[in-house]
Coordinates of C-alpha atoms in Angstrom, one line a residue:
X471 CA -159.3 -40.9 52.8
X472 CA -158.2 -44.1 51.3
X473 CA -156.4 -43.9 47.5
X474 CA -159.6 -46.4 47.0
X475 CA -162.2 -44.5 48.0
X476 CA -160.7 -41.4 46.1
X477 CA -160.7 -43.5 43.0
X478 CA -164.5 -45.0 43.6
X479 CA -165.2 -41.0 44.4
X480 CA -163.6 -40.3 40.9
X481 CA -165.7 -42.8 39.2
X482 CA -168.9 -41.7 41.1
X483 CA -168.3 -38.0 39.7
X484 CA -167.8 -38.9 36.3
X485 CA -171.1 -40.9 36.4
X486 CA -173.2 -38.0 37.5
X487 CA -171.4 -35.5 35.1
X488 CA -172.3 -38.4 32.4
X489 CA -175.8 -38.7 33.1
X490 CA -176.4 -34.7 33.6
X491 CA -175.4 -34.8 29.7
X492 CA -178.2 -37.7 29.2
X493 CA -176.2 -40.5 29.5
X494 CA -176.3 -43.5 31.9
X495 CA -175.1 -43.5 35.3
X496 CA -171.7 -45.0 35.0
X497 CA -168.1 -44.3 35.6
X498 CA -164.6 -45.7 35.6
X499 CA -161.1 -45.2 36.2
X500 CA -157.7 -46.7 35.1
X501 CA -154.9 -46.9 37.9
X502 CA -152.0 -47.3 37.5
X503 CA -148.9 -47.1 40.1
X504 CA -151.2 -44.9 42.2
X505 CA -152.7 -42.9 39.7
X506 CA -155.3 -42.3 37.1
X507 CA -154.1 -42.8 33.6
X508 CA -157.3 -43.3 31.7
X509 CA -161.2 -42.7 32.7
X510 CA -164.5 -43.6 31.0
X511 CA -168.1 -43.2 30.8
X512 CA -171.1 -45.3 29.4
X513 CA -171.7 -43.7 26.1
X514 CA -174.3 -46.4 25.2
X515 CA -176.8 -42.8 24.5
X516 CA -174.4 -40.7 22.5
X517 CA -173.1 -43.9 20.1
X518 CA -175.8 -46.2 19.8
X519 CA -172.6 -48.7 20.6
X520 CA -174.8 -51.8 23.1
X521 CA -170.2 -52.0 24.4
X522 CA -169.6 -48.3 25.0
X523 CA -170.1 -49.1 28.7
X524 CA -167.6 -47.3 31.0
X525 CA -165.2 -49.9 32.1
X526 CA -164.7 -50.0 27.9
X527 CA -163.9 -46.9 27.2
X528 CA -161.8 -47.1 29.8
X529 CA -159.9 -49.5 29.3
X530 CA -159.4 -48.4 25.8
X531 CA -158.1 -45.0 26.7
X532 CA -155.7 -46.9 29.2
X533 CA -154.7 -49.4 26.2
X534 CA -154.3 -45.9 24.0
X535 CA -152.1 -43.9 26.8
X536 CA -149.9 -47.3 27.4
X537 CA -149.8 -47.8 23.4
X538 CA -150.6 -51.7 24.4
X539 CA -153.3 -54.2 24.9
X540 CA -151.9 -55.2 28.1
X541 CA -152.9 -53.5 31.4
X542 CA -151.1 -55.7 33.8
X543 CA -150.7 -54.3 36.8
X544 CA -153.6 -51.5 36.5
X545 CA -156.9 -51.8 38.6
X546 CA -160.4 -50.6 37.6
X547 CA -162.2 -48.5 40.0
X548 CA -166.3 -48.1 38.6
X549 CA -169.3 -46.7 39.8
X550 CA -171.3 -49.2 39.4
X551 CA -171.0 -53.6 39.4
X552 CA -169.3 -54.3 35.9
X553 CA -171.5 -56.4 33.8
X554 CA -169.9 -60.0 32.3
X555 CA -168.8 -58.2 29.2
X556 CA -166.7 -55.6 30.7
X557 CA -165.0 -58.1 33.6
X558 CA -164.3 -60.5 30.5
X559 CA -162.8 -57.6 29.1
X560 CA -160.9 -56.5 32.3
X561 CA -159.2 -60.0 32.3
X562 CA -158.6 -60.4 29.2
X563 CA -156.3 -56.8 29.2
X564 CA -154.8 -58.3 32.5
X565 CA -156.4 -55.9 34.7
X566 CA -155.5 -57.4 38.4
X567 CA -158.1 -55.6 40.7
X568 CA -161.4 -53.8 40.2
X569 CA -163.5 -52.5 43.1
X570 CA -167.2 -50.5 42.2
X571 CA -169.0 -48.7 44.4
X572 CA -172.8 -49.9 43.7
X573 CA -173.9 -53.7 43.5
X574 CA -176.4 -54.6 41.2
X575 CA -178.7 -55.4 44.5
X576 CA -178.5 -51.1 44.7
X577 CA -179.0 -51.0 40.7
X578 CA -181.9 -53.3 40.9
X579 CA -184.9 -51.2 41.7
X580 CA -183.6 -49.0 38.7
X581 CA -182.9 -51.5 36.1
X582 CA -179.3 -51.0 36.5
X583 CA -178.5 -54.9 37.4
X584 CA -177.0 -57.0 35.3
X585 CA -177.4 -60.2 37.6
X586 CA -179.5 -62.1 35.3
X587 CA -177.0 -61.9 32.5
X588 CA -174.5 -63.8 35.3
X589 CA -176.7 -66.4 36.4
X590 CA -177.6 -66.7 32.6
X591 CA -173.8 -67.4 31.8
X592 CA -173.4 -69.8 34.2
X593 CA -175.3 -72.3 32.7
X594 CA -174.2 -74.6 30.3
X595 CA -174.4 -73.6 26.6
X596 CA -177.8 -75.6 25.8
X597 CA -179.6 -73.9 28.6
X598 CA -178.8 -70.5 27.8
X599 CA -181.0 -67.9 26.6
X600 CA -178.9 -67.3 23.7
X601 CA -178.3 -70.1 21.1
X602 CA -175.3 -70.8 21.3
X603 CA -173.6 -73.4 19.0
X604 CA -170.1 -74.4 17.6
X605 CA -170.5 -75.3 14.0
X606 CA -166.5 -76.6 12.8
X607 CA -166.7 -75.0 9.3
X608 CA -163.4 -74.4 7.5
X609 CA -162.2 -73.2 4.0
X610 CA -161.1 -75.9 1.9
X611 CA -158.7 -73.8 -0.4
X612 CA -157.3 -72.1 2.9
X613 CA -155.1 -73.2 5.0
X614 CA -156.3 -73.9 8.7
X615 CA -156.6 -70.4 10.3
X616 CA -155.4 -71.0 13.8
X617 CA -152.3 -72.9 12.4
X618 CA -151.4 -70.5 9.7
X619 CA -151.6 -67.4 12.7
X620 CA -149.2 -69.1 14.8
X621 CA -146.9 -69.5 11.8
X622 CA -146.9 -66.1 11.5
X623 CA -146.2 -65.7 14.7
X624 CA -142.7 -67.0 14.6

């Protein structure tokens, strides 16, 4: 048995054990150097939080074990496809591989496919289902917030 079949297993287990509490059928793991260093389920049920999927949680246990926002050089191992939110999420903690064990062809006939959210967010802005619009306000007795961030940046 492969280290990424163990880790898909992992994530499969935590998914059932979720959803024989009532939650949703998702699981994930946070590798790191061969091992496990964080795990999460979908606890969209138990917080009434739409981004308490289980790559999420996750990935914030991982950032809370490393003490940082940066997971470069960890992988993501879930149960199911991630949906757009959680593989933005993924890259932008510098995750570098994830693998899942169902496609959203298998999560489909279940309503557990997030496919149309993708091929929604591929098209450009104006024909998205969501309106989506960049309106340049700024604060004339401020100074210009990107600017004054970098300053304090150093």
């Amino acid at each position: 048995m492969d280290d990424e079949s163990a880790f898909l297993r992992e994530a499969i287990e935590l998914a059932h054990a979720n959803m024989e509490k009532g939650g949703r059928p998702f699981g994930a793991v946070v590798v790191r150097d061969g091992a496990i260093i964080a795990t999460g389920v979908n606890e969209i049920a138990a917080t009434n939080d739409p981004t308490a999927h289980a790559e999420l949680m996750a990935i914030r246990a991982a950032s809370a074990t490393l003490n940082s926002p940066d997971l470069d050089g960890c992988a993501v191992y879930a149960s199911g496809h991630p949906c757009p939110m959680c593989m933005a999420a993924m890259r932008l903690s510098g995750v570098r591989r994830v693998a899942y064990a169902y496609s959203n062809d298998e999560g489909a006939p279940f309503g557990l496919s997030t496919a149309a959210i993708y091929a929604d967010l591929a098209k450009p802005f104006a024909e998205q289902s969501m309106r989506i619009e960049h309106l340049p306000v700024r604060l004339p007795t401020r100074p210009d917030l990107y600017a004054s961030w970098k300053k304090r940046q150093g």
